[in-house]
Coordinates of C-alpha atoms in Angstrom, one line a residue:
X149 CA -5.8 -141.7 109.9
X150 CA -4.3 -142.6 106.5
X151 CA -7.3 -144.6 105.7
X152 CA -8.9 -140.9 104.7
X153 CA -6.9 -141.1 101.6
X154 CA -7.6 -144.5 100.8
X155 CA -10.8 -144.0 101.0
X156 CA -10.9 -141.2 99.3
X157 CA -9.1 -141.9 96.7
X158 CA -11.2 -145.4 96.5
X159 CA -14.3 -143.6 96.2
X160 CA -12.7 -140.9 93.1
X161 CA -10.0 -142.7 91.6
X162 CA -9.3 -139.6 89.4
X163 CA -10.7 -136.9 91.2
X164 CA -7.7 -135.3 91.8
X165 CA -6.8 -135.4 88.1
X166 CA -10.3 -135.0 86.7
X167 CA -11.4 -132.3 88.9
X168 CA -8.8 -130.2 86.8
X169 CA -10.5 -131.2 83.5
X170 CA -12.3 -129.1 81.5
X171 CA -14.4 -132.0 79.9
X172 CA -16.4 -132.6 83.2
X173 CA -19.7 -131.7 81.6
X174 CA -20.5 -135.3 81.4
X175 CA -20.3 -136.5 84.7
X176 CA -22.1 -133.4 85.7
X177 CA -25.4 -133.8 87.8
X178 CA -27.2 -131.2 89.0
X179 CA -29.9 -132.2 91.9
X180 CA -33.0 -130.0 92.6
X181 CA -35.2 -130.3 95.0
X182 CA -39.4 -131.0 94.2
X183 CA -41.3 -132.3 96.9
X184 CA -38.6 -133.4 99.4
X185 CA -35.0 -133.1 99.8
X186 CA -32.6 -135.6 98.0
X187 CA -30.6 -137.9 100.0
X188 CA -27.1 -135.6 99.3
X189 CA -28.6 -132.6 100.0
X190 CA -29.8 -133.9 103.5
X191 CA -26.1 -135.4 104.1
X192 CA -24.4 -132.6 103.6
X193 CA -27.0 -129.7 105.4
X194 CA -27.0 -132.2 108.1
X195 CA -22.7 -132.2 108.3
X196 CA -23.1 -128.4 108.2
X197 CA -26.3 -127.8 110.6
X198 CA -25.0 -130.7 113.3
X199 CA -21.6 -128.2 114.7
X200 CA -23.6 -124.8 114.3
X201 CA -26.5 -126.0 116.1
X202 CA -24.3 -127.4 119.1
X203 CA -21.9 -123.9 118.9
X204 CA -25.2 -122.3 120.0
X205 CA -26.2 -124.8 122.4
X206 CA -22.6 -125.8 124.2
X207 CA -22.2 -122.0 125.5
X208 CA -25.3 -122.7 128.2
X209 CA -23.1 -126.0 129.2
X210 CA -19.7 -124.9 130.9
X211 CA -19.8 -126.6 134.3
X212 CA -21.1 -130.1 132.3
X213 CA -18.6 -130.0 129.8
X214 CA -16.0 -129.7 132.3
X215 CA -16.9 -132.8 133.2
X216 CA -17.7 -134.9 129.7
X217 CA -16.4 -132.7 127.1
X218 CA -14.1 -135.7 126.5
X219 CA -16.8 -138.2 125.6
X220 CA -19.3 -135.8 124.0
X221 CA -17.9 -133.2 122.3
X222 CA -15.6 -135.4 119.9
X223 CA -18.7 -137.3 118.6
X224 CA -20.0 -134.1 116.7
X225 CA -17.2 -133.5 114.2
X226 CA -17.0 -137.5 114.2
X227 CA -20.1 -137.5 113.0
X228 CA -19.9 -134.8 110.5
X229 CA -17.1 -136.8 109.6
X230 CA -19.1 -139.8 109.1
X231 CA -22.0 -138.3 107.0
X232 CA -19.4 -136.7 104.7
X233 CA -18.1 -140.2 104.5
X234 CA -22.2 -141.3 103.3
X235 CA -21.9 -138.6 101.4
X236 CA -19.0 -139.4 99.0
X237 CA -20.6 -142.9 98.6
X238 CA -24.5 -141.4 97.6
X239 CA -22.5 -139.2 95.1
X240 CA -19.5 -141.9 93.4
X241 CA -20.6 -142.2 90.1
X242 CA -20.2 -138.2 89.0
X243 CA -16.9 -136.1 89.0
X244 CA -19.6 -133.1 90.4
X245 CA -22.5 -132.7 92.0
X246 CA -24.5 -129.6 92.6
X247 CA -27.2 -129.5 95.4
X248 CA -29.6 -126.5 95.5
X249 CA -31.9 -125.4 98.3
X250 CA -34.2 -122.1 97.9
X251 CA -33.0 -119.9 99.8
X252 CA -34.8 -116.4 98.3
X253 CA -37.2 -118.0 96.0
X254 CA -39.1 -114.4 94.9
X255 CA -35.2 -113.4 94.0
X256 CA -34.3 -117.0 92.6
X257 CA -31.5 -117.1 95.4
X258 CA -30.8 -120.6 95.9
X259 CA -28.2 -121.9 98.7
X260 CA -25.8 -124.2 96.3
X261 CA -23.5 -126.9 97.5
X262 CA -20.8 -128.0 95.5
X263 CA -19.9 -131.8 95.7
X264 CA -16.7 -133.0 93.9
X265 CA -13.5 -134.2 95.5
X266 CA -11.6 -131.6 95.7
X267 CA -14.8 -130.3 98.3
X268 CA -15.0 -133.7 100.2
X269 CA -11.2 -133.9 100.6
X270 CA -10.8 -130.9 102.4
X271 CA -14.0 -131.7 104.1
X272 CA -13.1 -134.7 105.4
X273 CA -9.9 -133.2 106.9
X274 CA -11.6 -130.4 108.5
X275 CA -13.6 -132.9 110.5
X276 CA -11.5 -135.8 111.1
X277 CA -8.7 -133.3 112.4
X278 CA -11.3 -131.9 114.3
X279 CA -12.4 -134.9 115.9
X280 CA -8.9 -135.2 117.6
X281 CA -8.4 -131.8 118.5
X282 CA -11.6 -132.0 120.2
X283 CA -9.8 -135.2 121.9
X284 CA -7.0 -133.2 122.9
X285 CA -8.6 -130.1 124.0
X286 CA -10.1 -132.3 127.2
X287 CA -6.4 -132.9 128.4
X288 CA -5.1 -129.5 127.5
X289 CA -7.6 -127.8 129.8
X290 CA -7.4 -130.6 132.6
X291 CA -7.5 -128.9 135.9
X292 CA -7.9 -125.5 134.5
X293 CA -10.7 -124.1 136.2
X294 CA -10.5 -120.4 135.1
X295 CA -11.1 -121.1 131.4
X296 CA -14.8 -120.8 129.4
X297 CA -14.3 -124.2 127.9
X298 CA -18.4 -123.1 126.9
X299 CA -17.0 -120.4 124.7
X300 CA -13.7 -122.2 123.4
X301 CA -15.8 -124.9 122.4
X302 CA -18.8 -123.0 120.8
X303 CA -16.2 -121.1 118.5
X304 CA -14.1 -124.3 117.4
X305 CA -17.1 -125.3 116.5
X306 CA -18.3 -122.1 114.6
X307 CA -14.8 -122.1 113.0
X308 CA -15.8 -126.3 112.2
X309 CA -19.3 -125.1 110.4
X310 CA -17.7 -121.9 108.4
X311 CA -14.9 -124.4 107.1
X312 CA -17.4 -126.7 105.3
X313 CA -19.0 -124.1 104.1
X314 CA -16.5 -122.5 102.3
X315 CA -15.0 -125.9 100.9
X316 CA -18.8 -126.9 99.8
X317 CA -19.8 -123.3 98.9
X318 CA -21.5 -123.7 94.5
X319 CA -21.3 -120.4 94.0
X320 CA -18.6 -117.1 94.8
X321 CA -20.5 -115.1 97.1
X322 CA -21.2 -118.1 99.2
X323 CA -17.7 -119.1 99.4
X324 CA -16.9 -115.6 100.3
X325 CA -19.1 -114.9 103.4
X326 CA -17.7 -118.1 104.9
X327 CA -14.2 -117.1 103.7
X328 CA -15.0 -114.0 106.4
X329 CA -16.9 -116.2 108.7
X330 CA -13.8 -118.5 109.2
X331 CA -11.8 -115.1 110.1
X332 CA -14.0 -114.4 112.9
X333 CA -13.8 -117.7 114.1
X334 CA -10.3 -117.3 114.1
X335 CA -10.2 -113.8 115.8
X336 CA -12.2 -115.4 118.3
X337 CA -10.3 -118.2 119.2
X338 CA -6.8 -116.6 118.8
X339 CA -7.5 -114.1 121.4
X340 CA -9.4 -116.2 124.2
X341 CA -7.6 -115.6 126.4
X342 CA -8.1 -111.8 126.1
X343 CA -6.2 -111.1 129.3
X344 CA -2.7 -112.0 127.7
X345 CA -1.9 -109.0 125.1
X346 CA 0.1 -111.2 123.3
X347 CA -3.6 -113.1 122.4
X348 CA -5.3 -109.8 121.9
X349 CA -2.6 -108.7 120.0
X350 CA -2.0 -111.4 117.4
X351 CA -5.6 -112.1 117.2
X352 CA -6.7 -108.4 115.8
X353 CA -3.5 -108.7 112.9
X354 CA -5.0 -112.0 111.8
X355 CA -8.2 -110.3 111.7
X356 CA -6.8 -107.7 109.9
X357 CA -4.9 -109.2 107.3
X358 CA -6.9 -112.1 106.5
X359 CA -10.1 -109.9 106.4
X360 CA -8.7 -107.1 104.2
X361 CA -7.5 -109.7 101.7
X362 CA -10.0 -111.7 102.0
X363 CA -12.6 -107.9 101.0
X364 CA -9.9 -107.3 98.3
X365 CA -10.8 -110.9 97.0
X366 CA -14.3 -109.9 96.8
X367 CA -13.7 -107.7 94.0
X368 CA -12.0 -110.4 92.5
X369 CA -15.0 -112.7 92.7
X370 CA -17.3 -109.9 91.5
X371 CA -14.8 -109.2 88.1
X372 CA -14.7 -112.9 87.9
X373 CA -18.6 -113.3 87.9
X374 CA -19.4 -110.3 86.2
X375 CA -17.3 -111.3 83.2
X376 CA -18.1 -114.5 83.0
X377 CA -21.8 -114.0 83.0
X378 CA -22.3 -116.9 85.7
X379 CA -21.7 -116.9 89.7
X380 CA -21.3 -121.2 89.9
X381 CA -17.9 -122.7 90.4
X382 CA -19.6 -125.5 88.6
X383 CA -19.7 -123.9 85.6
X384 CA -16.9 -121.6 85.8
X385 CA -14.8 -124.8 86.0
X386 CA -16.7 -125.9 82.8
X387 CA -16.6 -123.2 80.6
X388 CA -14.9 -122.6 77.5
X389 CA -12.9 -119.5 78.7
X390 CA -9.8 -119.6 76.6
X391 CA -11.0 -116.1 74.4
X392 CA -10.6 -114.5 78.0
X393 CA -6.8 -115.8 79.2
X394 CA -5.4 -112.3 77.1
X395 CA -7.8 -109.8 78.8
X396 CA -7.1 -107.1 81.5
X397 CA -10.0 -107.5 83.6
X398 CA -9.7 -111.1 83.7
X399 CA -5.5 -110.9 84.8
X400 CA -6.4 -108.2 87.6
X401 CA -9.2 -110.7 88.7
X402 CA -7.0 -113.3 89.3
X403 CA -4.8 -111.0 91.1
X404 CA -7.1 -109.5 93.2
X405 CA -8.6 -113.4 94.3
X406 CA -5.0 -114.1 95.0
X407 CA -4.6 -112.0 97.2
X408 CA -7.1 -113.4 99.2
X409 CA -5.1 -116.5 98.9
X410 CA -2.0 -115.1 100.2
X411 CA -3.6 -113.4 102.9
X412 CA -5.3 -116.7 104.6
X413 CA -2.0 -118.9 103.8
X414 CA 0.5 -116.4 105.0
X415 CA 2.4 -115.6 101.9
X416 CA 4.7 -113.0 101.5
X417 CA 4.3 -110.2 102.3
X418 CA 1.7 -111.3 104.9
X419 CA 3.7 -114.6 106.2
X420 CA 4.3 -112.3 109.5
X421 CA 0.5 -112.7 111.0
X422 CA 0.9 -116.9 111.2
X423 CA 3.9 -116.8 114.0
X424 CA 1.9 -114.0 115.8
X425 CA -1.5 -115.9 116.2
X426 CA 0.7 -118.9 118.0
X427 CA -0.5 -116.9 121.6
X428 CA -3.6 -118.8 121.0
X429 CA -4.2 -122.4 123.2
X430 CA -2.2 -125.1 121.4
X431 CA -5.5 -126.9 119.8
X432 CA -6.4 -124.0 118.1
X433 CA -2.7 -123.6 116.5
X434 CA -2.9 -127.3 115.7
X435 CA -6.3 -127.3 114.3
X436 CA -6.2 -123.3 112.5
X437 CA -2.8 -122.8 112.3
X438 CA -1.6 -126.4 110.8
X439 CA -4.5 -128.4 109.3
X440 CA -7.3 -126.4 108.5
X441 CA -7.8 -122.8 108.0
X442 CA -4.1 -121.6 106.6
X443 CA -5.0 -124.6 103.9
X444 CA -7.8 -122.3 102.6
X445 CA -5.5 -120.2 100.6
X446 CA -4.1 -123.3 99.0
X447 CA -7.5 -125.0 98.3
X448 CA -8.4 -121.6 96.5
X449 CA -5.5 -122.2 94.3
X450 CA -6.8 -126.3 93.3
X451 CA -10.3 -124.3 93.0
X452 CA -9.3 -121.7 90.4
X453 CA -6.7 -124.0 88.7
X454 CA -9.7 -124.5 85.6
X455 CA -10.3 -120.8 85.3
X456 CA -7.1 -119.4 85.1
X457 CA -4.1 -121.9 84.6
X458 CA -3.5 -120.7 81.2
X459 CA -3.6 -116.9 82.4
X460 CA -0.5 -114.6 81.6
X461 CA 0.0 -114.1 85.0
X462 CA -0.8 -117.8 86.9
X463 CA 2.7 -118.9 86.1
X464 CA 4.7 -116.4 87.0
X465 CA 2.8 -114.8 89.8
X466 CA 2.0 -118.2 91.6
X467 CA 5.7 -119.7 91.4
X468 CA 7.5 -116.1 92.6
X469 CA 5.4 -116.0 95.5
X470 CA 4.5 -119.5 96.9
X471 CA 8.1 -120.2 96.2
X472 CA 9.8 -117.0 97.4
X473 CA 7.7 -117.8 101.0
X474 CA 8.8 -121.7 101.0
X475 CA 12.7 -120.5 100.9
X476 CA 12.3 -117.2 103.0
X477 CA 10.2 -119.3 105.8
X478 CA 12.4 -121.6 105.8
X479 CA 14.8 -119.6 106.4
X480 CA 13.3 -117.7 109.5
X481 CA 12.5 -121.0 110.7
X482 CA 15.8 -122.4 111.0
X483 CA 16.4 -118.6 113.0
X484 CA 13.7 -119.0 115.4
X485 CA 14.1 -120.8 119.0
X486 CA 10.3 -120.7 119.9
X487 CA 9.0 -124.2 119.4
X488 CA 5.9 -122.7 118.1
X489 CA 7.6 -119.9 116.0
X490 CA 9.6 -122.4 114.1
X491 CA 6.5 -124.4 113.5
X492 CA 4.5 -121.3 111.8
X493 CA 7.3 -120.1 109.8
X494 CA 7.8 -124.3 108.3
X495 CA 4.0 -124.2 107.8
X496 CA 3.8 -121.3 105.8
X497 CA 6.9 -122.4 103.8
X498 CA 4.9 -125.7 103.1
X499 CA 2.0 -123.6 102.1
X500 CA 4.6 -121.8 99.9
X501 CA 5.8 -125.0 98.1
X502 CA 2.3 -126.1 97.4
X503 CA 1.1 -123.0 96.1
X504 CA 3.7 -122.8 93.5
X505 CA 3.2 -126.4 92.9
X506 CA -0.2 -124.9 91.6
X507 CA 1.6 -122.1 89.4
X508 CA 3.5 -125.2 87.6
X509 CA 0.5 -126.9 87.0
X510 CA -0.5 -127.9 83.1
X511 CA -3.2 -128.2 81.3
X512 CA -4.0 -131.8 82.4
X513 CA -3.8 -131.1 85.8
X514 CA -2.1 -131.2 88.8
X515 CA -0.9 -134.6 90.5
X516 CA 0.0 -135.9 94.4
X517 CA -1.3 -132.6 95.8
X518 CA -3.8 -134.4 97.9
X519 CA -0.9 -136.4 99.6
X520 CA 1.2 -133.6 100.1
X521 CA -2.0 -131.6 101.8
X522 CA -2.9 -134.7 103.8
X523 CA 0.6 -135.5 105.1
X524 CA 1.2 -131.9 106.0
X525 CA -2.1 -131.4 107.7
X526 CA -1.3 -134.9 109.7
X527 CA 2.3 -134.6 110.8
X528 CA 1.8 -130.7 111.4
X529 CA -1.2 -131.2 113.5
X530 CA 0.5 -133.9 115.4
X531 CA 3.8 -131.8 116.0
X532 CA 2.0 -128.5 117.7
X533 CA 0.4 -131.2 120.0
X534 CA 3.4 -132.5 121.1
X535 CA 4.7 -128.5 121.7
X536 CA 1.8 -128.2 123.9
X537 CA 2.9 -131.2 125.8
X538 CA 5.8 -130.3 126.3
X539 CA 4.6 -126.6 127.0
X540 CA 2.5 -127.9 129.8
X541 CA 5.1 -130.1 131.1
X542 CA 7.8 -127.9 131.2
X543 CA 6.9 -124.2 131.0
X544 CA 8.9 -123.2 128.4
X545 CA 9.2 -123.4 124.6
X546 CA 13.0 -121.9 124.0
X547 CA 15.1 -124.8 122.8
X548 CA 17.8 -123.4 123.4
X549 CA 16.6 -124.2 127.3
X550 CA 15.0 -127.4 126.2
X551 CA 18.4 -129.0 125.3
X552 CA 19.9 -131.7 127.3
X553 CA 16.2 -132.4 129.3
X554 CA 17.8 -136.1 129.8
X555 CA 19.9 -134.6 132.4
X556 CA 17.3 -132.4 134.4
X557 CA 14.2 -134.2 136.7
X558 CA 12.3 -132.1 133.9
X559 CA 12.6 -135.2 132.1
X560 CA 10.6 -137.4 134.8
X561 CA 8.1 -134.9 135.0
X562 CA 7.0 -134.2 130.8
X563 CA 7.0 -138.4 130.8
X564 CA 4.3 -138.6 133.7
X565 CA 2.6 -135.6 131.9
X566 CA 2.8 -137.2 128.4
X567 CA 1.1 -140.2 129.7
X568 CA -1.8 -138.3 130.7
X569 CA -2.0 -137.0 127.6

C-alpha cells in the first residue's frame, strides 16, 4: 500500500510543496471540450460515474452479492483506483489542471474538475482504502443472513462517488453539495442497522453537526466568492489576494468555512459526534471514521492554505483549535475502555495535530503532510479492522475484560476467527 506515495510522489515531485505556491499560473492548463471529450476529462468522469452507476444498480442484487460480493464488488473502487492512477500520468507535466464539461450551457454553468495533487492524493486514498474495505466487508457479514448487504453496499458506494467529488470539485458550490452529499452517505451508513438506537442515535448527531457546519460553511464560500469576484479554486489559489488579508469580510469568511472544517474532522467543540457514530458496522468506522470522510475537514485546510495563510486569524484560530482537540482527545482517549471509543477520540486528536500543523504553515508551504495523512489513514484503517475482529470473535470491546485473553479458550477461538478473516 505504501507504493501510493511513491507513486505519487514520483508522478509530482513537488506537488505537495508547489500546490501551496502562488506562482502556479505557469503550469496552469485549462482543457475545454470542442468536439469530443479529452482524454482527462473521460478518466476522471469515468472514476466518478463507475461507483454511482453500480450504487444504483447493486440494490436490485442482494441474494447474488451474498454470494460474490467478495470477488465483484472490490473490483469497482480498484478500478476507480486504477483510472485515477491513468489519470495522474495523462496530467504529469502541469502543477493544475482544470477539466470543464457544460453542464447549463444557456446559464454558462459548466461542471469543473480540478486536477492537481493535493486532489489525486486524497483521491487515490479514497479508492484504494476502499478497495479493502470492500475486501473486508465480505468476511464481516459472513453468515449474516438478516443484513441488506444491497443497501450497505449501494451507500459505501454513494459515500465512494460523493468523496471524489468533493476532493475534484473546480469550483465552491460544487465542493459544497458533495460536502452535504458525503453527510448523507454517512447518516445512511451510521444508522443501518436502524433497529439498534445506539445506530439511530449517533447517526442523526453526525447528520446534525456535520450538516449544520457544513450550511454554515456555505456562507463562507459565498463571502469567499462574492469578494473575490471568481467561484474557481483554480484561481482563488492563484490570485494576488494580499490587499484582502486586513479585511472583515474576508476574516469572518474564513471563519465561517472553518467551521465547516471542524464540523466534518471532529474538532472541538464538535469532537463528541466521532465516538457516537462508532454504532455503525466496523467497515464503515474504518473506511468514514478513519481514512476517508473525517480527512475532509483537514483536506479543506491544504485547500484554503493559498487563500488565507497570511490571514489575521489563520494562525491563531487554526493552532488553538486543531491543537487544543489533539491534547484534549488524547486525553479522553487514554480515559476510555471501549476499543472503538479510544480509537475515535486518537483519530480526532490526529486530525487535531494536522490541522494546526496547517495554522503553522508559511508562506512557502507546508511539508510531510501527505505522509502524515497517508500513514494515519493506513494504520487507522487497519486498527478498527482488527477491533472488529476481535469484536466478532469475542463479543465484547471493554478492555478492561479483554485483558489476560491468553488464559481464557477465548484465545483459541478469536485465532480460528482471525484466520478467516
Amino acid at each position: 500500500m505504501h507504493c501510493w506515495l511513491a507513486l505519487l510522489l514520483g508522478f509530482f515531485p513537488h506537488t505537495h510543496k508547489v500546490f501551496f505556491s502562488r506562482s502556479l499560473s505557469s503550469g496552469f492548463l485549462r482543457l475545454y471540450l470542442t468536439t469530443s471529450m479529452e482524454t482527462p476529462l473521460v478518466l476522471i468522469l469515468s472514476a466518478l460515474l463507475l461507483p454511482l452507476g453500480s450504487a444504483l444498480l447493486v440494490p436490485f442484487f442482494n441474494q447474488q452479492l451474498r454470494r460474490n460480493s467478495g470477488l465483484l464488488l472490490p473490483l469497482i473502487p480498484l478500478i476507480s483506483f486504477a483510472l485515477l492512477l491513468a489519470l495522474a500520468l495523462q496530467t504529469r507535466g502541469s502543477s493544475q489542471t482544470l477539466l470543464e464539461l457544460p453542464w447549463v450551457p444557456s446559464l454558462s454553468i459548466n461542471l469543473t474538475f480540478l486536477v492537481d495533487g493535493l486532489s489525486l492524493f486524497f483521491g487515490l486514498i479514497v479508492t484504494g482504502i476502499g478497495t479493502l474495505i470492500f475486501l473486508y466487508a465480505r468476511s464481516y457479514f459472513e453468515g449474516d443472513q438478516d443484513s441488506a448487504l444491497g443497501r450497505f453496499y449501494s451507500y459505501l458506494l454513494l459515500f465512494l462517488t460523493a468523496m471524489l467529488g468533493t476532493v475534484f470539485a473546480g469550483n465552491l458550490i460544487t465542493m459544497f453539495i458533495c460536502w452535504e452529499l458525503t453527510g448523507i452517505a454517512s447518516f445512511l451508513l451510521i444508522g443501518f442497522s436502524h433497529e439498534k438506537e445506539g445506530s439511530r442515535h449517533g447517526a442523526r448527531m453526525a447528520l446534525l453537526i456535520t450538516g449544520l457546519t457544513g450550511l454554515i460553511m456555505l456562507f463562507g464560500l459565498i463571502m469567499l466568492g462574492l469578494g473575490t469576484g471568481t467561484w474557481l479554486w483554480s484561481d482563488l489559489i492563484t490570485s494576488d489576494l494580499n490587499s484582502l488579508h486586513s479585511s472583515p469580510w474576508f476574516n469572518a469568511a474564513l471563519v465561517l468555512i472553518f467551521l465547516g472544517a471542524m464540523g466534518k474532522s471532529a474538532q472541538f467543540p464538535f469532537h463528541f459526534w466521532l465516538p457516537n457514530a462508532m454504532a455503525a458496522p466496523t467497515p464503515v468506522s474504518a473506511y468514514l471514521h478513519s481514512a476517508t470522510m473525517v480527512k475532509l475537514g483537514v483536506y479543506l485546510c491544504a485547500r484554503i492554505f493559498p487563500v488565507f495563510h497570511q490571514a489575521e486569524l489563520w494562525f491563531p484560530l487554526l493552532c488553538s483549535i486543531g491543537f487544543g482537540t489533539m491534547l484534549y482527545c488524547a486525553w479522553l482517549a487514554l480515559r476510555s475502555h471501549d476499543l472503538k471509543a479510544i480509537l475515535a477520540y486518537s483519530t480526532v486528536s490526529q486530525l487535531g495535530f494536522l490541522i494546526g500543523f496547517y495554522g503553522m504553515g508559511s508562506s512557502v508551504g507546508v511539508h510531510f503532510d501527505f505522509i502524515h495523512i497517508l500513514s494515519h489513514a493506513l494504520y487507522k484503517a487497519c486498527l478498527f479492522m482488527i477491533v472488529g475482529i476481535v469484536d466478532h470473535s469475542c463479543g465484547i470491546r471493554d478492555i478492561r475484560q479483554l485483558g489476560g485473553l491468553w488464559k481464557k479458550n477465548t484465545l483459541a477461538r478469536c485465532r480460528l476467527s482471525d484466520r478467516r478473516f
